[in-house]
Amino acid sequence: MTSLRDNNEILRFKIIHKYLIVYQILLLKGIDMKYTDMTKEQLKEVHAAAEKEYDDILRMELNLNMARGKPSAVQLDLALGVLEALHARSHFANSKGDDARNYGIWDGLEEMKAIFSGMMEVPTSQIIIGNNSSLGMMFDVVSRGVTHGYKGCKPWGKLDKVKWLCPVPGYDRHFRITEYFGFEMINIPMLPTGPDMDMVEELVSSDPAIKGIWCVPKYSNPTGITFSDETVRRFAKLRPAAKDFRIFWDNAYCIHDLTDNPEHLLNLYDEALAEGNEDMVFVFASTSKITFPGAGVCAMAASDRNIVDLKQHFTTETIGPDKLNQLRHVLFFHDFNGVKLMMKAHREILEPKFRAVDRVLKEELGDSGLATWNMPNGGYFINCNVLPGCAKKVFRLCKMAGLIITDAGATYPYGKDPDDSNIRIAPSFPPVNELEQAIRVFSVCLKLAASEKLLAE
Ligand code: PLP
């Protein structure tokens, strides 16, 4: 017969045992404890569990992609009316009587300018409408600086050295343009308020070799940050050592809100104008993520003096942009309000995807300390920082498991992330169920990479 004391011992043992099992399960999922606080033994256990999960994933032969910020087919379907807008139409003139089918009107249809004026918050007189890609327009504007220069200054291509400021993490394709032209790129850390303006001011005012800076001022790619009012004012007030220093204000996500709390970006063009600094500013936008990427319409805004320089460039390059595409966009949207309605419909498709990523990351990585990420109020990306030294490995493991994510390092000039930590998550393209699966795969790869790294230390 067991005594009361024995019974109590047994009960206590059972309770402790039960807690140990729960602890073990949580430990194996790696969510109750920071990996960096684990003992080697605990790390071995989470590593073995992640390895098993990874093997199971390999057997599934997945084919998932969350690499680029592309709209999904459902989003693209919303704009099909653009393609029909010119159907069975016999009248192709705009309000000024310009025939959109013919050559000419180098800077675009007035009605298209009015739509971009709403998006970019600049008067139509400062707007030049381009073709299908704002990135292409940025390339052209940089290339004009290289071959002919701005404001009568020596062309950048004739200088021994041109330097360019690159807020990081940033947009890989911006960096590719400045790398292509052989400019030396200087990393500027992104703070919650935008680029580190102390550093920007110090460098720009002291070094005449610095000719430009890339900025994605609203819902930045990939950080989701919107520059604060103070940051914008400090940009407008810059006193560059180089007379031909230019801010490339790529407002690609100017109306791409995801929540009921849209962020407000102060108008750089107006602020710069008030400072007599408007020549320093080039603003860009496009309908790529409103209608069709690759078949939308792009635009830029510039000062009167810059427009004179750019007119020479653009009218030499082409006899006129694709105005039929502009006309069908105008007929489809009518005005800027039409664009705003479209963005509401986009939000309905995109918002659940962003929420799904956030939810699954929380479930899978919880308090593991392996990653931090943001939930932006707009734009196309979730910015994820994993345990330093792990991003490249996570990318490779994901790739082998059939999941393509943005190349680790891509968010830094020359593909070199000094911490090997930043990973851009693009939730827009896959459907929610695939996205959830992709984030689970990503999490397993991160657990595997991180436990391997910590075990090796
Ligand atoms: N700028 C930013 C910040 C982007 O993220 C992208 C696309 O992802 C682009 C420009 C490309 O724009 P477009 O299609 O007008 O060339």
CSV table of C-alpha atoms and ligand atoms in Angstrom, one decimal:
chain,number,residue,atom,x,y,z
A,1,MET,CA,0.0,0.0,0.0
A,2,THR,CA,1.4,3.4,-0.9
A,3,SER,CA,1.4,6.2,1.7
A,4,LEU,CA,-0.1,9.6,1.3
A,5,ARG,CA,3.5,11.0,1.1
A,6,ASP,CA,4.2,8.6,-1.8
A,7,ASN,CA,1.0,9.6,-3.6
A,8,ASN,CA,2.0,13.2,-3.3
A,9,GLU,CA,5.4,12.4,-4.7
A,10,ILE,CA,3.8,10.6,-7.6
A,11,LEU,CA,1.5,13.5,-8.3
A,12,ARG,CA,4.3,16.0,-8.2
A,13,PHE,CA,6.4,13.8,-10.5
A,14,LYS,CA,3.4,13.5,-12.9
A,15,ILE,CA,2.9,17.3,-13.0
A,16,ILE,CA,6.6,18.0,-13.5
A,17,HIS,CA,6.7,15.4,-16.2
A,18,LYS,CA,3.7,16.9,-18.0
A,19,TYR,CA,5.3,20.4,-17.9
A,20,LEU,CA,8.5,18.9,-19.2
A,21,ILE,CA,6.7,17.4,-22.2
A,22,VAL,CA,4.9,20.7,-22.9
A,23,TYR,CA,8.3,22.5,-22.6
A,24,GLN,CA,9.9,20.0,-24.9
A,25,ILE,CA,7.2,20.6,-27.5
A,26,LEU,CA,7.5,24.3,-27.3
A,27,LEU,CA,11.2,24.0,-27.4
A,28,LEU,CA,11.1,21.9,-30.5
A,29,LYS,CA,8.9,24.4,-32.2
A,30,GLY,CA,11.4,26.9,-31.0
A,31,ILE,CA,8.9,29.5,-30.0
A,32,ASP,CA,9.1,29.8,-26.2
A,33,MET,CA,12.8,30.7,-25.9
A,34,LYS,CA,15.3,32.8,-27.6
A,35,TYR,CA,17.7,30.6,-29.6
A,36,THR,CA,20.6,32.7,-28.4
A,37,ASP,CA,19.7,31.8,-24.8
A,38,MET,CA,19.7,28.0,-25.5
A,39,THR,CA,22.3,25.6,-24.2
A,40,LYS,CA,24.2,23.4,-26.8
A,41,GLU,CA,21.9,20.5,-25.8
A,42,GLN,CA,18.8,22.5,-26.5
A,43,LEU,CA,20.2,23.8,-29.7
A,44,LYS,CA,20.9,20.2,-30.9
A,45,GLU,CA,17.3,19.3,-30.2
A,46,VAL,CA,15.8,22.2,-32.1
A,47,HIS,CA,18.3,21.6,-34.9
A,48,ALA,CA,17.3,17.9,-35.1
A,49,ALA,CA,13.6,18.9,-35.2
A,50,ALA,CA,14.2,21.5,-37.9
A,51,GLU,CA,16.2,19.0,-39.9
A,52,LYS,CA,13.4,16.5,-39.8
A,53,GLU,CA,10.8,19.2,-40.8
A,54,TYR,CA,13.1,20.3,-43.6
A,55,ASP,CA,13.4,16.7,-44.9
A,56,ASP,CA,9.7,16.4,-45.0
A,57,ILE,CA,9.5,19.7,-46.9
A,58,LEU,CA,12.0,18.4,-49.5
A,59,ARG,CA,9.8,15.4,-50.2
A,60,MET,CA,6.9,17.7,-51.0
A,61,GLU,CA,8.8,19.0,-54.1
A,62,LEU,CA,7.3,22.5,-53.7
A,63,ASN,CA,7.3,25.3,-56.3
A,64,LEU,CA,6.7,28.6,-54.5
A,65,ASN,CA,7.8,32.1,-55.2
A,66,MET,CA,7.6,35.2,-53.1
A,67,ALA,CA,10.6,37.0,-54.5
A,68,ARG,CA,9.4,40.0,-56.4
A,69,GLY,CA,6.7,42.5,-55.6
A,70,LYS,CA,4.4,41.6,-58.5
A,71,PRO,CA,0.6,42.0,-58.4
A,72,SER,CA,-1.3,38.8,-58.5
A,73,ALA,CA,-3.5,37.8,-61.5
A,74,VAL,CA,-6.6,38.7,-59.5
A,75,GLN,CA,-5.3,42.3,-59.1
A,76,LEU,CA,-4.4,42.5,-62.8
A,77,ASP,CA,-7.9,41.3,-63.7
A,78,LEU,CA,-9.2,44.5,-62.0
A,79,ALA,CA,-7.6,46.6,-64.8
A,80,LEU,CA,-8.8,44.6,-67.8
A,81,GLY,CA,-11.2,47.5,-68.6
A,82,VAL,CA,-8.1,49.4,-69.7
A,83,LEU,CA,-7.7,47.0,-72.6
A,84,GLU,CA,-11.3,47.4,-73.7
A,85,ALA,CA,-11.3,51.2,-73.4
A,86,LEU,CA,-10.3,51.8,-77.0
A,87,HIS,CA,-12.4,49.0,-78.5
A,88,ALA,CA,-14.9,50.0,-81.2
A,89,ARG,CA,-13.9,53.6,-80.8
A,90,SER,CA,-13.7,56.0,-83.6
A,91,HIS,CA,-12.5,59.0,-81.7
A,92,PHE,CA,-8.9,59.1,-80.5
A,93,ALA,CA,-8.4,62.8,-79.7
A,94,ASN,CA,-8.0,64.2,-76.3
A,95,SER,CA,-9.7,67.4,-75.1
A,96,LYS,CA,-7.2,69.5,-76.9
A,97,GLY,CA,-7.9,67.7,-80.2
A,98,ASP,CA,-4.6,65.9,-80.2
A,99,ASP,CA,-4.8,62.6,-82.0
A,100,ALA,CA,-3.4,60.0,-79.6
A,101,ARG,CA,-2.7,57.6,-82.5
A,102,ASN,CA,-0.1,59.9,-84.1
A,103,TYR,CA,3.4,61.1,-83.4
A,104,GLY,CA,4.1,64.0,-81.1
A,105,ILE,CA,3.2,65.4,-77.7
A,106,TRP,CA,6.6,64.5,-76.2
A,107,ASP,CA,5.4,65.1,-72.6
A,108,GLY,CA,2.1,63.3,-72.7
A,109,LEU,CA,-1.6,63.9,-72.8
A,110,GLU,CA,-3.0,66.7,-70.5
A,111,GLU,CA,-5.6,64.3,-69.0
A,112,MET,CA,-2.9,61.8,-68.1
A,113,LYS,CA,-0.9,64.6,-66.5
A,114,ALA,CA,-4.0,65.5,-64.4
A,115,ILE,CA,-4.2,62.0,-63.0
A,116,PHE,CA,-0.5,62.0,-62.1
A,117,SER,CA,-0.9,65.4,-60.7
A,118,GLY,CA,-3.3,63.9,-58.2
A,119,MET,CA,-1.0,61.1,-57.4
A,120,MET,CA,2.3,63.1,-57.2
A,121,GLU,CA,0.8,66.3,-55.8
A,122,VAL,CA,2.6,68.5,-58.3
A,123,PRO,CA,1.0,70.8,-60.9
A,124,THR,CA,0.5,69.4,-64.4
A,125,SER,CA,3.0,72.0,-65.7
A,126,GLN,CA,5.9,70.2,-64.0
A,127,ILE,CA,4.9,66.7,-65.2
A,128,ILE,CA,6.4,64.7,-68.1
A,129,ILE,CA,4.6,61.5,-69.0
A,130,GLY,CA,6.8,58.6,-70.2
A,131,ASN,CA,6.2,55.1,-71.4
A,132,ASN,CA,5.7,52.0,-69.5
A,133,SER,CA,8.4,52.1,-66.7
A,134,SER,CA,9.4,54.7,-64.2
A,135,LEU,CA,12.6,52.7,-63.7
A,136,GLY,CA,13.4,53.2,-67.4
A,137,MET,CA,12.8,56.9,-66.9
A,138,MET,CA,15.1,57.0,-63.9
A,139,PHE,CA,17.7,55.2,-66.0
A,140,ASP,CA,17.3,57.9,-68.7
A,141,VAL,CA,17.6,60.7,-66.3
A,142,VAL,CA,20.8,59.3,-64.8
A,143,SER,CA,22.1,58.6,-68.2
A,144,ARG,CA,21.5,62.2,-69.3
A,145,GLY,CA,23.6,63.3,-66.3
A,146,VAL,CA,26.3,61.0,-67.5
A,147,THR,CA,26.4,62.1,-71.1
A,148,HIS,CA,25.4,65.8,-70.9
A,149,GLY,CA,25.2,66.8,-67.2
A,150,TYR,CA,22.7,69.1,-65.5
A,151,LYS,CA,22.6,72.8,-65.1
A,152,GLY,CA,25.6,73.4,-67.3
A,153,CYS,CA,27.8,71.2,-65.1
A,154,LYS,CA,30.4,68.8,-66.5
A,155,PRO,CA,28.8,65.5,-67.5
A,156,TRP,CA,29.1,62.9,-64.8
A,157,GLY,CA,30.7,60.5,-67.3
A,158,LYS,CA,33.7,62.9,-67.7
A,159,LEU,CA,34.4,63.0,-63.9
A,160,ASP,CA,37.0,60.8,-62.3
A,161,LYS,CA,34.6,59.7,-59.6
A,162,VAL,CA,30.9,60.0,-59.1
A,163,LYS,CA,29.4,58.9,-55.7
A,164,TRP,CA,25.8,58.2,-55.0
A,165,LEU,CA,24.0,57.8,-51.7
A,166,CYS,CA,21.9,54.7,-51.2
A,167,PRO,CA,19.6,54.3,-48.2
A,168,VAL,CA,19.8,50.7,-47.0
A,169,PRO,CA,18.0,48.4,-47.1
A,170,GLY,CA,16.7,49.7,-50.4
A,171,TYR,CA,15.6,48.8,-53.9
A,172,ASP,CA,17.9,46.5,-55.8
A,173,ARG,CA,17.1,47.9,-59.2
A,174,HIS,CA,18.0,51.4,-58.1
A,175,PHE,CA,21.4,50.1,-57.1
A,176,ARG,CA,21.8,48.3,-60.3
A,177,ILE,CA,21.4,51.5,-62.3
A,178,THR,CA,24.1,53.3,-60.3
A,179,GLU,CA,26.4,50.3,-60.4
A,180,TYR,CA,25.9,50.0,-64.2
A,181,PHE,CA,27.2,53.6,-64.6
A,182,GLY,CA,30.2,52.8,-62.4
A,183,PHE,CA,29.2,55.2,-59.6
A,184,GLU,CA,30.6,54.5,-56.1
A,185,MET,CA,27.6,53.7,-53.8
A,186,ILE,CA,27.6,54.8,-50.2
A,187,ASN,CA,25.3,53.1,-47.7
A,188,ILE,CA,23.0,55.4,-45.7
A,189,PRO,CA,21.2,53.6,-42.8
A,190,MET,CA,17.4,53.8,-42.9
A,191,LEU,CA,16.0,55.0,-39.5
A,192,PRO,CA,12.3,54.9,-38.6
A,193,THR,CA,12.1,58.5,-39.9
A,194,GLY,CA,13.8,57.8,-43.2
A,195,PRO,CA,17.5,58.0,-44.3
A,196,ASP,CA,19.9,59.1,-41.6
A,197,MET,CA,19.8,62.8,-42.4
A,198,ASP,CA,22.8,63.8,-40.2
A,199,MET,CA,24.9,61.6,-42.5
A,200,VAL,CA,23.2,62.7,-45.7
A,201,GLU,CA,23.7,66.4,-44.8
A,202,GLU,CA,27.3,65.9,-43.8
A,203,LEU,CA,28.2,64.0,-46.9
A,204,VAL,CA,26.2,66.0,-49.4
A,205,SER,CA,27.5,69.4,-48.1
A,206,SER,CA,31.1,68.4,-48.0
A,207,ASP,CA,31.7,66.1,-51.1
A,208,PRO,CA,31.2,67.5,-54.6
A,209,ALA,CA,31.6,64.0,-56.1
A,210,ILE,CA,28.2,63.1,-54.6
A,211,LYS,CA,25.7,63.6,-57.3
A,212,GLY,CA,22.6,61.9,-56.2
A,213,ILE,CA,20.6,59.9,-53.7
A,214,TRP,CA,17.9,57.2,-54.2
A,215,CYS,CA,14.8,57.6,-52.1
A,216,VAL,CA,11.5,55.7,-51.9
A,217,PRO,CA,9.9,58.1,-49.6
A,218,LYS,CA,6.5,56.4,-49.0
A,219,TYR,CA,6.1,52.8,-47.9
A,220,SER,CA,9.7,52.4,-48.8
A,221,ASN,CA,10.9,49.3,-50.6
A,222,PRO,CA,11.6,47.2,-48.5
A,223,THR,CA,11.3,48.8,-45.1
A,224,GLY,CA,7.7,50.1,-45.5
A,225,ILE,CA,8.9,53.4,-43.9
A,226,THR,CA,7.4,56.7,-44.8
A,227,PHE,CA,9.9,59.6,-44.4
A,228,SER,CA,8.9,62.0,-41.6
A,229,ASP,CA,8.1,65.6,-42.2
A,230,GLU,CA,11.4,66.7,-40.7
A,231,THR,CA,13.3,64.3,-43.0
A,232,VAL,CA,11.5,65.8,-46.1
A,233,ARG,CA,12.2,69.4,-44.9
A,234,ARG,CA,15.8,68.5,-44.3
A,235,PHE,CA,16.0,67.1,-47.8
A,236,ALA,CA,14.5,70.3,-49.2
A,237,LYS,CA,17.0,72.4,-47.3
A,238,LEU,CA,20.1,70.5,-48.4
A,239,ARG,CA,23.0,72.7,-49.5
A,240,PRO,CA,25.0,70.3,-51.7
A,241,ALA,CA,28.6,70.9,-52.5
A,242,ALA,CA,27.8,69.8,-56.1
A,243,LYS,CA,25.5,72.2,-58.0
A,244,ASP,CA,24.2,69.2,-60.0
A,245,PHE,CA,23.3,67.0,-57.0
A,246,ARG,CA,19.9,65.5,-57.6
A,247,ILE,CA,17.4,63.7,-55.3
A,248,PHE,CA,15.7,60.8,-57.1
A,249,TRP,CA,12.4,60.8,-55.3
A,250,ASP,CA,10.9,57.5,-56.4
A,251,ASN,CA,7.3,57.7,-55.1
A,252,ALA,CA,6.4,54.3,-56.5
A,253,TYR,CA,4.0,53.6,-53.6
A,254,CYS,CA,2.4,57.1,-53.2
A,255,ILE,CA,-1.2,55.8,-53.0
A,256,HIS,CA,-0.6,52.2,-52.1
A,257,ASP,CA,-2.2,52.1,-48.7
A,258,LEU,CA,-3.0,48.8,-47.0
A,259,THR,CA,-4.8,50.0,-43.9
A,260,ASP,CA,-7.2,52.6,-42.5
A,261,ASN,CA,-4.2,54.6,-41.3
A,262,PRO,CA,-2.6,55.9,-44.5
A,263,GLU,CA,0.6,57.6,-43.9
A,264,HIS,CA,1.2,61.1,-45.1
A,265,LEU,CA,4.3,62.2,-46.9
A,266,LEU,CA,5.2,65.9,-47.0
A,267,ASN,CA,5.5,67.3,-50.5
A,268,LEU,CA,9.2,67.5,-51.3
A,269,TYR,CA,8.7,69.5,-54.5
A,270,ASP,CA,6.7,72.2,-52.7
A,271,GLU,CA,9.2,72.3,-49.8
A,272,ALA,CA,12.2,72.5,-52.2
A,273,LEU,CA,10.4,75.2,-54.2
A,274,ALA,CA,10.0,77.3,-51.0
A,275,GLU,CA,13.8,76.9,-50.5
A,276,GLY,CA,14.6,77.8,-54.0
A,277,ASN,CA,15.9,74.3,-54.3
A,278,GLU,CA,13.5,72.8,-56.8
A,279,ASP,CA,16.2,72.0,-59.4
A,280,MET,CA,17.5,69.4,-56.9
A,281,VAL,CA,14.4,67.3,-57.1
A,282,PHE,CA,13.2,64.6,-59.6
A,283,VAL,CA,10.0,62.9,-58.6
A,284,PHE,CA,8.9,59.6,-60.2
A,285,ALA,CA,5.7,57.5,-60.2
A,286,SER,CA,3.9,55.0,-62.4
A,287,THR,CA,0.7,52.9,-62.7
A,288,SER,CA,2.7,49.7,-62.7
A,289,LYS,CA,1.1,48.6,-59.4
A,290,ILE,CA,-2.3,50.2,-60.3
A,291,THR,CA,-2.9,48.7,-63.7
A,292,PHE,CA,-0.2,46.6,-65.4
A,293,PRO,CA,3.4,46.3,-64.5
A,294,GLY,CA,5.3,46.6,-67.8
A,295,ALA,CA,2.2,48.0,-69.6
A,296,GLY,CA,1.2,50.9,-67.4
A,297,VAL,CA,2.1,54.6,-67.7
A,298,CYS,CA,5.0,56.3,-65.9
A,299,ALA,CA,5.6,60.0,-65.1
A,300,MET,CA,8.2,62.3,-63.6
A,301,ALA,CA,8.0,65.8,-62.2
A,302,ALA,CA,10.8,68.3,-62.4
A,303,SER,CA,11.5,72.0,-62.2
A,304,ASP,CA,11.2,74.3,-65.3
A,305,ARG,CA,15.0,74.4,-65.7
A,306,ASN,CA,15.3,70.6,-65.5
A,307,ILE,CA,12.4,70.2,-67.9
A,308,VAL,CA,14.4,72.2,-70.5
A,309,ASP,CA,17.3,69.8,-70.1
A,310,LEU,CA,15.1,66.7,-70.2
A,311,LYS,CA,13.1,67.9,-73.2
A,312,GLN,CA,16.3,67.9,-75.2
A,313,HIS,CA,17.0,64.3,-74.1
A,314,PHE,CA,13.5,62.8,-74.4
A,315,THR,CA,12.7,64.5,-77.8
A,316,THR,CA,16.0,63.2,-79.2
A,317,GLU,CA,15.2,59.7,-77.9
A,318,THR,CA,11.7,59.4,-79.3
A,319,ILE,CA,9.2,61.3,-81.4
A,320,GLY,CA,6.6,60.8,-78.7
A,321,PRO,CA,5.5,58.3,-76.0
A,322,ASP,CA,2.7,55.7,-76.4
A,323,LYS,CA,-0.3,58.0,-76.1
A,324,LEU,CA,-2.8,55.3,-76.9
A,325,ASN,CA,-1.9,53.6,-73.7
A,326,GLN,CA,-2.3,57.0,-71.9
A,327,LEU,CA,-5.7,57.5,-73.6
A,328,ARG,CA,-7.0,54.1,-72.6
A,329,HIS,CA,-5.8,54.7,-69.0
A,330,VAL,CA,-7.6,58.1,-69.0
A,331,LEU,CA,-10.8,56.6,-70.5
A,332,PHE,CA,-10.7,53.8,-67.9
A,333,PHE,CA,-10.1,55.9,-64.8
A,334,HIS,CA,-11.7,59.2,-65.9
A,335,ASP,CA,-9.8,61.1,-63.2
A,336,PHE,CA,-7.7,60.6,-60.1
A,337,ASN,CA,-10.8,59.5,-58.1
A,338,GLY,CA,-11.0,56.5,-60.4
A,339,VAL,CA,-7.5,55.6,-59.5
A,340,LYS,CA,-8.3,55.9,-55.8
A,341,LEU,CA,-11.2,53.5,-56.2
A,342,MET,CA,-8.9,51.0,-57.9
A,343,MET,CA,-6.5,51.2,-55.0
A,344,LYS,CA,-9.2,50.4,-52.5
A,345,ALA,CA,-9.9,47.2,-54.5
A,346,HIS,CA,-6.2,46.4,-54.5
A,347,ARG,CA,-6.1,46.8,-50.8
A,348,GLU,CA,-8.9,44.3,-50.3
A,349,ILE,CA,-6.8,41.7,-52.1
A,350,LEU,CA,-3.4,42.6,-50.6
A,351,GLU,CA,-4.2,43.3,-47.0
A,352,PRO,CA,-5.2,39.7,-46.1
A,353,LYS,CA,-1.9,38.5,-47.6
A,354,PHE,CA,0.2,40.8,-45.4
A,355,ARG,CA,-1.8,39.7,-42.4
A,356,ALA,CA,-1.3,36.1,-43.3
A,357,VAL,CA,2.5,36.6,-43.4
A,358,ASP,CA,2.5,38.3,-40.1
A,359,ARG,CA,0.3,35.7,-38.5
A,360,VAL,CA,2.3,32.7,-39.7
A,361,LEU,CA,5.6,34.4,-38.8
A,362,LYS,CA,4.3,35.0,-35.3
A,363,GLU,CA,3.1,31.3,-35.0
A,364,GLU,CA,6.3,29.9,-36.3
A,365,LEU,CA,9.0,32.2,-34.9
A,366,GLY,CA,7.2,33.7,-32.0
A,367,ASP,CA,9.7,34.8,-29.3
A,368,SER,CA,12.5,32.7,-30.8
A,369,GLY,CA,14.5,35.9,-31.4
A,370,LEU,CA,15.4,34.6,-34.9
A,371,ALA,CA,13.7,37.4,-36.8
A,372,THR,CA,12.1,40.8,-36.5
A,373,TRP,CA,9.7,42.1,-39.2
A,374,ASN,CA,7.3,45.0,-39.7
A,375,MET,CA,3.7,45.2,-40.7
A,376,PRO,CA,3.6,48.2,-43.1
A,377,ASN,CA,0.6,50.5,-43.6
A,378,GLY,CA,1.2,50.3,-47.4
A,379,GLY,CA,3.5,49.3,-50.2
A,380,TYR,CA,4.4,45.9,-51.4
A,381,PHE,CA,6.9,44.4,-48.9
A,382,ILE,CA,7.5,43.1,-45.4
A,383,ASN,CA,11.0,43.8,-44.3
A,384,CYS,CA,12.5,40.9,-42.3
A,385,ASN,CA,15.8,40.9,-40.4
A,386,VAL,CA,17.0,37.4,-39.4
A,387,LEU,CA,19.7,36.5,-37.0
A,388,PRO,CA,22.9,38.1,-38.4
A,389,GLY,CA,25.0,35.8,-40.5
A,390,CYS,CA,22.0,33.6,-41.6
A,391,ALA,CA,20.3,35.4,-44.5
A,392,LYS,CA,22.3,33.8,-47.3
A,393,LYS,CA,22.0,30.4,-45.9
A,394,VAL,CA,18.2,30.8,-45.4
A,395,PHE,CA,18.0,31.9,-49.1
A,396,ARG,CA,19.9,28.7,-50.2
A,397,LEU,CA,17.9,26.4,-48.0
A,398,CYS,CA,14.6,27.9,-49.3
A,399,LYS,CA,15.8,27.5,-52.9
A,400,MET,CA,16.6,23.9,-52.4
A,401,ALA,CA,13.2,23.4,-50.8
A,402,GLY,CA,11.5,24.9,-53.9
A,403,LEU,CA,10.8,28.3,-52.4
A,404,ILE,CA,12.2,31.4,-54.2
A,405,ILE,CA,12.6,34.4,-52.0
A,406,THR,CA,14.4,37.7,-52.8
A,407,ASP,CA,18.1,37.1,-53.0
A,408,ALA,CA,19.8,37.7,-49.7
A,409,GLY,CA,21.9,40.9,-50.0
A,410,ALA,CA,19.8,42.2,-52.9
A,411,THR,CA,18.6,45.1,-50.7
A,412,TYR,CA,22.1,46.4,-50.4
A,413,PRO,CA,24.5,48.0,-53.1
A,414,TYR,CA,26.7,45.4,-54.7
A,415,GLY,CA,24.5,42.7,-53.2
A,416,LYS,CA,26.5,43.0,-49.9
A,417,ASP,CA,24.5,43.1,-46.7
A,418,PRO,CA,27.2,43.7,-44.1
A,419,ASP,CA,25.2,41.8,-41.5
A,420,ASP,CA,23.9,39.1,-43.8
A,421,SER,CA,20.6,39.6,-42.1
A,422,ASN,CA,18.0,41.4,-44.3
A,423,ILE,CA,15.4,39.5,-46.3
A,424,ARG,CA,12.6,41.2,-48.3
A,425,ILE,CA,9.3,39.3,-48.2
A,426,ALA,CA,7.0,40.1,-51.1
A,427,PRO,CA,3.5,38.8,-50.2
A,428,SER,CA,1.6,40.2,-53.2
A,429,PHE,CA,1.8,37.5,-55.8
A,430,PRO,CA,1.0,34.1,-54.3
A,431,PRO,CA,-2.5,33.2,-53.1
A,432,VAL,CA,-2.9,33.2,-49.3
A,433,ASN,CA,-2.7,29.4,-48.9
A,434,GLU,CA,0.6,29.3,-50.8
A,435,LEU,CA,1.9,32.3,-48.9
A,436,GLU,CA,1.2,30.6,-45.6
A,437,GLN,CA,3.0,27.5,-46.8
A,438,ALA,CA,5.9,29.6,-48.1
A,439,ILE,CA,6.3,31.4,-44.7
A,440,ARG,CA,6.3,28.0,-42.9
A,441,VAL,CA,9.0,26.7,-45.2
A,442,PHE,CA,10.9,30.0,-44.7
A,443,SER,CA,10.6,29.6,-40.9
A,444,VAL,CA,11.9,26.0,-40.9
A,445,CYS,CA,14.9,27.1,-43.1
A,446,LEU,CA,15.6,29.9,-40.7
A,447,LYS,CA,15.5,27.6,-37.6
A,448,LEU,CA,17.8,25.2,-39.4
A,449,ALA,CA,20.2,27.9,-40.5
A,450,ALA,CA,20.2,29.7,-37.1
A,451,SER,CA,20.6,26.5,-35.0
A,452,GLU,CA,23.5,25.4,-37.2
A,453,LYS,CA,25.2,28.8,-36.9
A,454,LEU,CA,24.8,28.9,-33.1
A,455,LEU,CA,26.0,25.3,-32.7
A,456,ALA,CA,29.1,26.2,-34.7
A,457,GLU,CA,30.0,29.2,-32.5
B,1,PLP,N1,10.5,51.9,-57.9
B,1,PLP,C1,10.3,51.0,-56.9
B,1,PLP,C2,10.6,51.5,-55.5
B,1,PLP,C3,9.8,49.8,-57.1
B,1,PLP,O1,9.6,49.0,-56.0
B,1,PLP,C4,9.5,49.3,-58.4
B,1,PLP,C5,9.0,48.0,-58.6
B,1,PLP,O2,9.0,47.1,-57.8
B,1,PLP,C6,9.7,50.2,-59.4
B,1,PLP,C7,10.2,51.5,-59.2
B,1,PLP,C8,9.4,49.8,-60.8
B,1,PLP,O3,8.5,50.7,-61.4
B,1,PLP,P1,8.1,50.7,-62.9
B,1,PLP,O4,7.4,49.5,-63.2
B,1,PLP,O5,7.3,51.9,-63.1
B,1,PLP,O6,9.4,50.7,-63.7
